[in-house]
Coordinates of C-alpha atoms and ligand atoms in Angstrom, one line a residue:
M1 CA -20.7 24.0 -22.8
A2 CA -20.4 26.1 -19.8
N3 CA -22.9 25.1 -17.4
P4 CA -23.4 25.7 -14.3
S5 CA -24.4 22.1 -13.5
A6 CA -21.8 21.3 -15.0
V7 CA -19.3 18.9 -13.0
C8 CA -15.6 19.3 -12.9
N9 CA -12.5 17.1 -11.5
G10 CA -12.3 19.0 -8.7
H11 CA -15.4 17.3 -7.3
L12 CA -15.9 14.0 -6.1
H13 CA -19.6 14.3 -5.5
H14 CA -20.9 14.2 -8.8
H15 CA -23.5 11.4 -9.5
H16 CA -26.7 12.6 -11.2
H17 CA -28.9 13.6 -7.6
Q18 CA -26.7 16.6 -7.2
K19 CA -27.7 19.2 -4.5
Q20 CA -28.3 23.1 -5.3
N21 CA -25.1 24.0 -3.5
N22 CA -22.8 21.6 -5.7
L23 CA -23.7 23.4 -8.5
L24 CA -22.8 26.3 -7.5
K25 CA -19.3 24.9 -6.5
S26 CA -18.8 23.5 -9.7
G27 CA -19.3 26.9 -11.2
V28 CA -16.3 28.0 -9.1
C29 CA -14.4 24.3 -10.7
K30 CA -15.3 25.5 -13.8
K31 CA -13.7 29.0 -14.0
N32 CA -10.3 27.8 -12.1
G33 CA -10.0 25.3 -15.0
I34 CA -8.6 22.5 -13.1
T35 CA -8.7 22.8 -9.3
K36 CA -5.6 22.8 -7.6
G37 CA -4.7 20.5 -4.8
M38 CA -8.2 18.3 -4.0
K39 CA -6.3 16.3 -2.0
K40 CA -8.8 13.7 -0.6
N41 CA -7.8 10.0 0.7
G42 CA -4.8 11.0 -0.9
V43 CA -5.7 11.5 -4.4
S44 CA -4.9 14.3 -5.8
N45 CA -7.7 14.2 -8.2
G46 CA -7.2 17.7 -9.6
T47 CA -3.7 17.4 -10.8
L48 CA -4.7 14.0 -12.7
Y49 CA -6.5 15.4 -15.4
K50 CA -4.4 17.3 -18.3
K51 CA -7.3 18.9 -19.1
T52 CA -10.8 20.0 -17.8
F53 CA -13.4 17.1 -17.3
I54 CA -16.6 18.3 -17.2
E55 CA -20.1 15.7 -17.1
H56 CA -23.6 17.0 -16.7
F57 CA -26.1 15.0 -15.0
E58 CA -28.5 18.0 -14.0
Q59 CA -31.4 16.8 -12.2
A60 CA -35.2 17.2 -13.3
P61 CA -37.4 19.8 -11.7
M62 CA -39.3 18.5 -9.2
Y63 CA -42.4 19.1 -11.1
V64 CA -41.1 16.8 -13.7
A65 CA -40.4 14.1 -11.2
V66 CA -43.8 14.6 -9.5
L67 CA -45.3 14.1 -12.9
T68 CA -43.3 11.0 -14.0
F69 CA -44.8 9.8 -11.0
V70 CA -48.1 10.3 -11.9
G71 CA -47.9 9.0 -15.6
F72 CA -46.8 6.1 -14.0
G73 CA -49.5 5.8 -11.6
V74 CA -52.3 6.6 -14.1
G75 CA -50.9 3.9 -16.1
T76 CA -50.7 1.4 -13.1
I77 CA -54.7 2.3 -12.2
F78 CA -55.7 2.0 -15.9
G79 CA -53.8 -1.4 -15.8
Y80 CA -55.5 -2.7 -12.8
L81 CA -58.9 -1.7 -14.2
R82 CA -58.2 -3.6 -17.4
D83 CA -56.6 -6.5 -15.4
F84 CA -59.8 -6.5 -14.0
M85 CA -61.7 -6.3 -16.9
R86 CA -60.0 -9.1 -18.6
A87 CA -60.4 -11.6 -15.4
W88 CA -64.1 -10.7 -16.2
G89 CA -63.9 -11.5 -20.1
L90 CA -64.8 -7.7 -20.5
E91 CA -61.3 -7.7 -22.8
K92 CA -59.4 -10.1 -25.0
R93 CA -56.5 -12.0 -23.0
N94 CA -53.9 -12.0 -25.2
I95 CA -51.4 -12.6 -22.8
A96 CA -50.3 -16.5 -22.3
E97 CA -51.9 -17.9 -19.4
E98 CA -52.2 -21.3 -17.8
R99 CA -54.1 -23.9 -19.5
E100 CA -57.2 -25.1 -17.7
Q101 CA -55.9 -28.9 -17.6
Q102 CA -52.4 -27.5 -15.7
K103 CA -53.9 -25.5 -12.8
D104 CA -52.6 -27.8 -10.2
F105 CA -49.1 -27.6 -11.8
V106 CA -46.2 -25.1 -10.5
P107 CA -47.5 -22.0 -12.8
L108 CA -45.6 -21.0 -15.7
Y109 CA -46.6 -17.7 -15.8
Q110 CA -46.4 -14.9 -12.9
D111 CA -49.1 -12.9 -13.8
F112 CA -47.8 -9.8 -11.5
E113 CA -44.5 -10.0 -12.9
N114 CA -46.1 -9.2 -16.5
F115 CA -47.8 -6.4 -15.3
Y116 CA -45.7 -4.2 -16.2
T117 CA -45.0 -5.4 -19.9
R118 CA -48.7 -6.1 -20.3
N119 CA -50.3 -2.7 -19.2
L120 CA -47.5 -0.3 -19.7
Y121 CA -44.7 -1.4 -22.0
M122 CA -47.4 -2.4 -24.4
R123 CA -48.4 0.8 -24.9
I124 CA -45.5 1.9 -26.5
R125 CA -43.9 -1.3 -28.0
D126 CA -44.2 -0.2 -31.4
N127 CA -41.1 2.0 -31.0
W128 CA -38.6 -0.5 -30.3
N129 CA -37.5 -3.8 -32.0
R130 CA -38.3 -2.2 -35.4
P131 CA -36.7 -4.0 -38.3
I132 CA -33.8 -2.4 -40.2
C133 CA -33.6 -3.4 -44.0
S134 CA -30.2 -1.4 -45.2
V135 CA -26.9 -0.9 -44.0
P136 CA -27.0 1.1 -40.9
G137 CA -25.2 4.2 -42.1
P138 CA -26.2 7.7 -41.3
Q139 CA -29.5 7.2 -43.3
F140 CA -31.0 3.7 -43.5
D141 CA -34.3 1.9 -44.2
L142 CA -36.7 0.6 -42.2
M143 CA -40.1 -1.8 -42.5
E144 CA -43.2 -0.6 -42.3
R145 CA -45.3 -1.7 -39.4
V146 CA -48.5 -1.6 -38.4
T147 CA -50.9 -2.9 -35.7
D148 CA -54.1 -4.1 -35.3
D149 CA -54.7 -5.1 -31.8
Y150 CA -53.1 -2.2 -29.9
N151 CA -49.4 -3.3 -30.2
W152 CA -49.9 -7.3 -29.6
T153 CA -48.8 -8.1 -32.4
F154 CA -47.3 -6.6 -35.8
R155 CA -47.7 -7.0 -39.6
F156 CA -45.8 -5.5 -42.1
T157 CA -47.3 -3.9 -45.1
G158 CA -44.4 -4.4 -47.4
R159 CA -43.1 -0.7 -47.6
T160 CA -39.9 0.3 -46.9
I161 CA -39.5 3.9 -45.1
K162 CA -36.3 4.9 -47.1
N163 CA -33.8 7.4 -46.0
V164 CA -34.3 7.5 -42.5
I165 CA -31.8 9.6 -40.6
N166 CA -30.5 7.5 -38.3
M167 CA -29.6 8.7 -34.9
G168 CA -29.5 5.1 -33.0
S169 CA -26.2 2.8 -34.8
Y170 CA -23.0 2.7 -32.9
N171 CA -21.8 3.4 -36.4
Y172 CA -19.2 6.1 -34.8
L173 CA -16.8 6.8 -37.7
G174 CA -19.0 5.5 -40.2
F175 CA -17.1 2.3 -41.2
A176 CA -20.5 0.6 -41.4
E177 CA -20.8 1.5 -45.5
T178 CA -21.7 -0.5 -48.7
E179 CA -19.5 1.7 -50.7
P180 CA -17.7 -0.8 -53.4
N181 CA -14.1 0.7 -53.5
A182 CA -14.2 1.1 -49.5
L183 CA -14.9 -2.8 -49.6
K184 CA -12.7 -4.1 -52.2
T185 CA -10.0 -5.8 -49.8
V186 CA -13.2 -7.4 -47.7
T187 CA -14.8 -8.8 -50.7
K188 CA -11.4 -10.4 -51.7
E189 CA -10.8 -12.1 -48.6
L190 CA -14.3 -13.5 -49.1
Q191 CA -13.8 -14.8 -52.0
K192 CA -10.1 -16.0 -50.8
Y193 CA -11.4 -17.7 -47.3
G194 CA -15.0 -17.8 -47.6
T195 CA -17.2 -16.9 -44.6
G196 CA -16.9 -19.8 -41.9
I197 CA -13.6 -20.8 -39.9
C198 CA -15.5 -24.4 -38.5
S199 CA -12.9 -24.6 -35.8
T200 CA -11.7 -23.1 -32.8
R201 CA -8.6 -21.0 -32.4
Q202 CA -6.9 -23.8 -30.7
E203 CA -7.6 -26.7 -33.0
M204 CA -7.7 -25.7 -37.0
G205 CA -9.3 -22.1 -36.8
T206 CA -5.8 -19.7 -36.6
L207 CA -5.2 -18.2 -39.8
D208 CA -2.8 -15.8 -41.3
K209 CA -5.7 -13.1 -41.1
H210 CA -6.1 -13.7 -37.4
V211 CA -2.0 -13.1 -36.4
E212 CA -2.3 -10.1 -38.6
L213 CA -5.2 -8.6 -37.4
E214 CA -3.8 -9.4 -33.7
K215 CA -0.3 -7.6 -34.4
L216 CA -2.3 -4.6 -35.8
V217 CA -4.3 -4.5 -32.7
A218 CA -1.2 -4.9 -30.7
K219 CA 0.6 -2.0 -32.8
F220 CA -2.6 0.3 -32.7
L221 CA -3.4 0.3 -29.0
G222 CA 0.6 0.8 -28.4
V223 CA 0.9 -2.7 -26.1
D224 CA 2.8 -6.2 -26.4
D225 CA 0.4 -8.7 -27.9
A226 CA -3.8 -8.6 -28.4
M227 CA -5.8 -11.5 -28.9
V228 CA -9.2 -11.4 -31.1
F229 CA -12.4 -12.8 -30.2
G230 CA -15.3 -13.7 -32.5
M231 CA -17.9 -11.7 -30.4
G232 CA -17.7 -8.8 -28.2
F233 CA -20.2 -9.7 -25.7
A234 CA -18.0 -13.2 -25.2
T235 CA -15.1 -11.2 -25.3
N236 CA -15.9 -10.1 -22.0
S237 CA -18.3 -13.3 -20.4
M238 CA -15.5 -15.4 -21.4
N239 CA -12.7 -13.6 -20.6
I240 CA -13.1 -12.5 -16.8
P241 CA -14.1 -15.9 -15.5
A242 CA -10.3 -16.8 -17.0
L243 CA -8.5 -14.3 -15.2
V244 CA -10.1 -14.2 -11.6
G245 CA -12.3 -16.7 -9.2
K246 CA -12.8 -18.1 -6.0
G247 CA -10.9 -16.0 -3.5
C248 CA -10.4 -12.9 -5.7
L249 CA -12.3 -9.7 -5.4
I250 CA -13.9 -7.8 -8.4
L251 CA -15.3 -4.4 -8.1
S252 CA -17.6 -3.1 -10.4
D253 CA -19.3 -0.1 -11.8
E254 CA -22.9 -0.3 -11.0
L255 CA -23.7 0.8 -14.4
N256 CA -21.5 -1.7 -16.2
H257 CA -22.4 -3.5 -19.7
T258 CA -24.2 -7.3 -18.8
S259 CA -21.6 -8.7 -20.3
L260 CA -18.8 -7.4 -17.9
V261 CA -21.8 -8.4 -15.3
L262 CA -22.5 -12.0 -16.8
G263 CA -18.4 -12.5 -16.6
A264 CA -18.0 -11.4 -13.5
R265 CA -21.1 -13.9 -12.1
L266 CA -19.7 -16.6 -13.9
S267 CA -16.0 -16.1 -12.4
G268 CA -17.0 -17.2 -9.3
A269 CA -15.2 -14.1 -7.2
T270 CA -16.9 -11.8 -5.0
I271 CA -18.4 -9.1 -6.6
R272 CA -18.9 -5.4 -4.8
I273 CA -20.3 -2.5 -7.2
F274 CA -19.5 1.3 -6.5
K275 CA -21.4 4.2 -7.5
H276 CA -21.3 5.2 -11.2
N277 CA -17.6 6.6 -11.9
N278 CA -17.9 7.6 -7.8
M279 CA -14.4 7.5 -6.8
Q280 CA -15.0 7.8 -3.0
S281 CA -17.3 4.9 -3.3
L282 CA -14.6 2.9 -5.3
E283 CA -12.0 4.2 -2.8
K284 CA -14.1 3.0 0.2
L285 CA -14.2 -0.7 -1.6
L286 CA -10.5 -0.8 -1.9
R287 CA -9.7 -0.2 1.6
D288 CA -12.2 -2.4 2.9
A289 CA -10.6 -4.7 0.9
I290 CA -7.1 -4.7 2.2
I291 CA -8.2 -3.8 5.3
Y292 CA -10.5 -6.4 6.0
G293 CA -10.1 -9.4 3.3
Q294 CA -12.0 -12.0 2.5
P295 CA -15.1 -12.5 4.5
R296 CA -14.7 -14.8 7.6
S297 CA -11.6 -16.3 6.7
R298 CA -10.0 -12.6 6.5
R299 CA -7.5 -13.5 4.5
A300 CA -6.2 -11.2 2.0
W301 CA -7.7 -11.4 -1.8
R302 CA -5.6 -13.3 -4.1
K303 CA -6.3 -10.7 -6.8
I304 CA -8.3 -7.4 -6.8
I305 CA -9.7 -6.3 -10.3
I306 CA -11.4 -3.2 -10.9
L307 CA -14.3 -3.5 -14.2
V308 CA -14.8 -0.4 -16.2
E309 CA -16.2 0.9 -19.3
G310 CA -14.6 4.0 -21.5
I311 CA -18.0 5.3 -22.0
Y312 CA -20.8 4.3 -20.7
S313 CA -23.5 3.7 -23.5
M314 CA -26.8 5.1 -21.3
E315 CA -25.1 7.7 -20.1
G316 CA -22.9 9.2 -22.1
S317 CA -20.4 9.6 -19.3
I318 CA -16.4 9.0 -19.9
V319 CA -14.4 7.1 -16.9
R320 CA -12.4 9.2 -14.6
L321 CA -9.7 6.9 -15.9
P322 CA -6.5 9.3 -14.3
E323 CA -8.4 9.0 -10.7
I324 CA -9.2 5.3 -10.8
V325 CA -5.4 4.4 -12.4
S326 CA -4.1 6.6 -9.2
L327 CA -6.5 4.6 -7.1
K328 CA -5.2 1.0 -8.5
K329 CA -1.8 1.8 -8.4
K330 CA -2.1 2.9 -4.5
Y331 CA -4.1 -0.4 -3.5
K332 CA -2.2 -2.4 -5.9
A333 CA -5.0 -3.9 -7.5
Y334 CA -5.6 -4.8 -11.4
L335 CA -7.7 -2.8 -14.4
Y336 CA -9.8 -4.0 -16.6
L337 CA -11.4 -1.4 -19.2
D338 CA -14.2 -2.0 -21.5
E339 CA -13.7 0.1 -24.6
A340 CA -16.5 -0.9 -26.4
H341 CA -17.8 2.6 -26.8
S342 CA -14.9 4.5 -26.8
I343 CA -12.0 2.6 -29.0
G344 CA -12.1 4.4 -32.3
A345 CA -14.7 7.4 -30.8
V346 CA -12.5 9.5 -28.3
G347 CA -9.0 10.3 -28.2
A348 CA -7.0 12.6 -30.8
T349 CA -6.4 9.6 -32.8
G350 CA -9.3 7.4 -31.9
R351 CA -7.0 5.1 -29.8
G352 CA -10.0 5.8 -26.8
V353 CA -10.0 7.0 -23.4
V354 CA -6.4 6.2 -22.3
E355 CA -5.4 8.3 -25.6
Y356 CA -8.1 11.0 -24.4
F357 CA -6.5 11.4 -20.6
G358 CA -3.1 11.5 -22.2
M359 CA -2.0 8.4 -20.5
S360 CA 0.2 5.1 -21.2
P361 CA -1.6 1.9 -22.3
D362 CA 0.7 0.3 -19.4
D363 CA -1.6 2.2 -16.6
V364 CA -4.3 -0.3 -17.6
D365 CA -3.8 -3.9 -16.8
V366 CA -6.5 -5.5 -19.4
L367 CA -7.5 -3.8 -22.5
M368 CA -10.8 -4.8 -23.9
G369 CA -12.9 -3.5 -26.4
T370 CA -15.0 -4.5 -29.4
F371 CA -15.7 -4.5 -33.2
T372 CA -18.8 -3.9 -33.0
K373 CA -19.2 0.0 -33.0
S374 CA -16.3 2.2 -34.6
F375 CA -15.0 -0.5 -36.7
G376 CA -18.6 -1.8 -38.3
A377 CA -17.4 -5.5 -37.9
A378 CA -18.0 -8.0 -35.3
G379 CA -16.2 -9.2 -32.3
G380 CA -13.8 -8.0 -29.6
Y381 CA -10.6 -8.3 -28.6
I382 CA -7.6 -8.3 -25.2
A383 CA -4.9 -6.5 -25.3
G384 CA -1.7 -5.7 -22.7
K385 CA 1.4 -7.3 -21.7
K386 CA 2.4 -10.3 -23.4
D387 CA 2.1 -12.4 -20.5
L388 CA -1.3 -11.9 -20.0
V389 CA -2.1 -12.8 -24.0
D390 CA -0.6 -15.8 -24.0
F391 CA -2.5 -16.8 -20.9
L392 CA -5.3 -16.2 -22.5
R393 CA -4.5 -17.9 -25.2
T394 CA -4.3 -21.3 -23.7
H395 CA -7.2 -20.6 -21.1
S396 CA -9.7 -18.7 -22.6
H397 CA -12.8 -20.4 -22.9
S398 CA -13.6 -18.5 -25.8
A399 CA -10.1 -19.3 -27.5
V400 CA -10.9 -23.0 -26.5
Y401 CA -14.5 -23.7 -27.1
A402 CA -15.7 -21.2 -29.4
T403 CA -15.1 -20.8 -33.0
S404 CA -12.7 -18.1 -34.7
M405 CA -13.4 -14.7 -36.2
C406 CA -14.9 -15.4 -39.6
P407 CA -12.3 -13.7 -42.2
P408 CA -13.9 -10.8 -44.1
V409 CA -15.2 -9.4 -40.9
A410 CA -11.5 -9.8 -39.7
E411 CA -10.1 -7.8 -42.8
Q412 CA -13.1 -5.5 -42.4
I413 CA -11.4 -4.7 -39.1
I414 CA -8.2 -4.2 -40.7
R415 CA -9.2 -2.2 -43.3
A416 CA -10.8 0.2 -40.6
M417 CA -7.7 0.1 -38.3
K418 CA -5.3 0.7 -41.1
C419 CA -7.3 3.6 -42.3
L420 CA -7.6 5.1 -38.8
M421 CA -3.2 4.3 -38.2
G422 CA -2.9 6.4 -42.0
L423 CA -1.3 3.3 -42.8
D424 CA -3.7 3.4 -46.0
G425 CA -1.7 6.3 -47.4
T426 CA -4.6 8.8 -46.5
T427 CA -5.6 10.9 -43.9
Q428 CA -9.1 9.9 -43.9
G429 CA -9.2 7.8 -40.4
L430 CA -7.7 11.0 -38.9
Q431 CA -10.9 13.2 -40.7
R432 CA -13.2 10.6 -39.5
V433 CA -12.1 11.1 -35.9
R434 CA -11.9 14.8 -36.3
Q435 CA -15.4 14.9 -38.1
L436 CA -17.0 12.9 -35.1
G437 CA -15.6 15.0 -32.2
K438 CA -16.7 18.1 -34.2
N439 CA -20.0 16.6 -34.9
T440 CA -20.4 15.4 -31.5
R441 CA -19.9 18.9 -29.7
Y442 CA -21.8 20.9 -32.5
F443 CA -24.9 18.3 -31.5
R444 CA -24.9 18.6 -28.0
R445 CA -23.9 22.4 -27.6
R446 CA -27.1 23.0 -29.5
L447 CA -29.4 20.6 -27.5
H448 CA -27.8 22.4 -24.4
E449 CA -28.6 26.0 -25.9
M450 CA -32.3 24.8 -26.4
G451 CA -33.0 23.7 -23.3
F452 CA -33.0 20.1 -23.0
I453 CA -31.3 18.3 -20.1
I454 CA -28.7 16.5 -21.7
Y455 CA -26.4 13.5 -19.7
G456 CA -23.0 12.9 -19.9
N457 CA -19.6 14.5 -21.1
D458 CA -19.3 17.3 -23.6
D459 CA -16.8 14.9 -25.6
S460 CA -19.0 11.8 -25.6
P461 CA -20.6 10.8 -29.1
V462 CA -23.1 9.1 -27.1
V463 CA -25.8 12.0 -26.1
P464 CA -29.0 10.8 -23.7
L465 CA -31.6 13.4 -23.6
L466 CA -33.8 13.1 -21.0
L467 CA -37.5 12.7 -21.7
Y468 CA -38.7 11.6 -17.9
M469 CA -42.5 10.7 -18.2
P470 CA -43.7 7.7 -19.4
G471 CA -46.2 9.2 -22.1
K472 CA -43.5 11.2 -24.0
I473 CA -41.8 8.1 -24.7
G474 CA -43.9 7.1 -26.9
A475 CA -44.9 10.6 -28.3
F476 CA -41.3 11.2 -29.0
A477 CA -40.2 8.3 -30.9
R478 CA -43.2 8.3 -33.4
R479 CA -43.3 12.1 -33.8
M480 CA -39.9 11.6 -34.7
L481 CA -39.9 9.0 -37.3
E482 CA -42.8 10.9 -39.1
K483 CA -40.0 13.5 -39.5
N484 CA -38.0 10.9 -41.0
I485 CA -35.6 10.6 -38.0
G486 CA -35.0 6.9 -37.0
V487 CA -34.3 7.4 -32.5
V488 CA -33.6 4.7 -29.8
V489 CA -35.3 4.8 -26.7
V490 CA -35.4 4.0 -23.1
G491 CA -37.1 3.5 -20.2
F492 CA -37.6 1.4 -17.0
P493 CA -36.1 -1.4 -16.5
A494 CA -33.0 -0.5 -18.9
T495 CA -33.0 3.2 -17.0
P496 CA -34.1 4.1 -13.5
I497 CA -37.9 4.6 -13.4
T498 CA -37.8 8.4 -13.5
E499 CA -35.2 8.6 -16.1
S500 CA -36.7 7.7 -19.4
R501 CA -34.4 9.0 -22.1
A502 CA -33.6 9.4 -25.7
R503 CA -30.3 8.1 -26.6
F504 CA -28.5 9.3 -30.2
C505 CA -25.2 8.1 -31.5
V506 CA -23.6 10.7 -33.3
S507 CA -21.7 9.4 -36.3
A508 CA -18.8 11.1 -38.3
A509 CA -21.1 10.1 -41.4
H510 CA -23.5 12.5 -40.0
T511 CA -23.4 15.4 -42.3
R512 CA -24.0 18.8 -40.9
E513 CA -27.3 19.1 -43.3
M514 CA -28.6 15.6 -41.4
L515 CA -27.3 17.1 -38.3
D516 CA -29.5 20.4 -38.3
T517 CA -32.3 18.5 -39.6
V518 CA -32.8 16.3 -36.5
L519 CA -31.9 19.6 -34.5
N520 CA -35.1 21.7 -35.8
A521 CA -37.0 18.3 -35.7
L522 CA -36.0 18.1 -31.9
D523 CA -36.3 22.0 -31.6
E524 CA -40.0 21.9 -32.5
L525 CA -40.7 18.7 -30.7
G526 CA -38.8 19.8 -28.0
D527 CA -41.5 22.8 -27.6
F528 CA -44.6 20.9 -28.7
L529 CA -44.1 17.9 -25.9
Q530 CA -42.7 20.4 -23.8
L531 CA -39.0 18.6 -23.2
K532 CA -36.8 21.7 -22.7
Y533 CA -36.6 20.9 -18.7
S534 CA -33.4 22.6 -18.3
R535 CA -33.3 25.9 -15.9
Y536 CA -29.6 26.6 -16.9
S537 CA -28.7 26.9 -20.6
K538 CA -31.1 28.8 -22.3
S539 CA -28.7 31.1 -24.1
S540 CA -26.6 30.7 -26.9
H541 CA -24.2 33.3 -25.5
P542 CA -22.1 31.5 -22.9
E543 CA -20.5 34.5 -21.5
L544 CA -23.8 35.7 -20.3
Y545 CA -24.6 32.8 -18.1
E546 CA -21.1 33.1 -17.2
E547 CA -22.2 36.5 -15.5
T548 CA -25.2 35.0 -13.6
R549 CA -23.0 32.3 -12.8
F550 CA -20.7 34.7 -11.1
E551 CA -23.6 36.3 -9.2
L552 CA -24.8 33.2 -8.1
E553 CA -21.4 32.2 -6.5
E554 CA -21.5 35.6 -4.4
Ligands
LIG601 C1 -19.4 -1.9 -23.0 C2 -20.3 -2.9 -23.6 N1 -19.3 -4.3 -23.7 C3 -19.6 -5.2 -24.3 C4 -20.2 -5.0 -25.3 C5 -20.8 -6.2 -26.1 O1 -20.0 -6.3 -27.4 P1 -20.9 -7.1 -29.0 O2 -22.0 -6.3 -29.4 O3 -19.4 -7.1 -29.6 O4 -21.2 -8.4 -28.8 C6 -21.2 -4.1 -25.4 C7 -22.2 -4.1 -26.6 O5 -23.3 -3.6 -26.9 C8 -21.1 -3.1 -24.5 O6 -21.9 -1.7 -25.0

């Protein structure tokens, strides 16, 4: 864990592309634990944190960056070559094309836009969209798939690949399960209410189940009230437009989820983007917004709202909530926090990043989260002050125009949430939260020790492992599956072109044996594919490199 590339709370410059001297400085930070009085622009960020806040974004060595570009370069050259052969009829053309008789119309297919898909993605496409055929628990079953035409089409063999260790699902607390005893109440509700509501919340679609769930969510989060929606994505995309509109300003983290981006765009408000989790960048936007107001008219913005997530699902970073709250109070802005990946997953009792930082839920104006990850269900919530929730009950597009949540789904959330709160009379929920924390720290520590470049916060169950080179994405995922381990790999355009990665999601349901199987496979594969890029953490004795770093500082 003690890694000189760590970024600690004393440092405002912490983005991926750290310079060497930053690395050294952060070493100093770590040693002091919490740096005192780093007062910058009025925000004393050092004193805002109750414990050390460490995030890793080690930059790849130069040769890796060069080889990554060479990899894409070679792929591109072969792409042109094969497009040339396709044009001359020397290679089969599988891609959709204009028909001869439509040549005079506006083209439907743009050749160049598809270049990447056709020539680069197609080579490794077998590693995505693979259908699963079991509950996405700690192990799952996959449908075996083969291709006869180099990934243009796939054919199912009818066989199932059984008991693959699942490192990809957002099943943080292991509530995606099929154990009949656990699902007893869900089955009961299914028999009582059926599956469909066939109406919206405002018409005939509010059941006692919904009211019960909303009261429970509010109690769980420690706020006045909450409203639930049938879909997490729609919770963002349909409620942000209800909260802000023309003349309002949205300050949005550059890595925010598409549902937040879509909601922001649909709202008609002005959107400005700040660098990921970068407080200087956010403060600059806030200051400019106050000083200059709206463009041209120079009138004050009607509302300023900051949109952030609790845990970022591609970086494994945790939002710098204490600093954001202090900024939002200083500039009198609103804060909208999407806890899709953090609710249930962090905080001593699973109450998300607010609890993780020891803060009050009152500090966040709009608490949003989903039930699709930690709760193994579907849907989302918005919680906060009574005024806010009352307003949404009447104005939310989702409340007025969308069918309400299916009752057995509501019951699944209730059962999981009650378990977390200990209302089921056991400590099982708490144990799950603790197990997730333990698994997360163990998994991350071992990967650091092996010398992989791992992004994000030590407490984040989302664990990105950097692969960089395009050829390694395919090789990595295929070899892992051969070892019966299912992984999610991510490349351009979901990540910057030079930062392809594998993204693991640790679960409380993973046993130590499963994690060790995965770690051993990664250790072996890391050597074989030369993925151990990190220049720092080759030692399993933290005290050893504590010393080295001391020398570096001198
Ligand atoms: C940050 C964030 N917000 C919202 C959503 C959408 O939620 P759902 O999948 O429940 O529709 C996701 C889903 O992946 C997410 O990661």
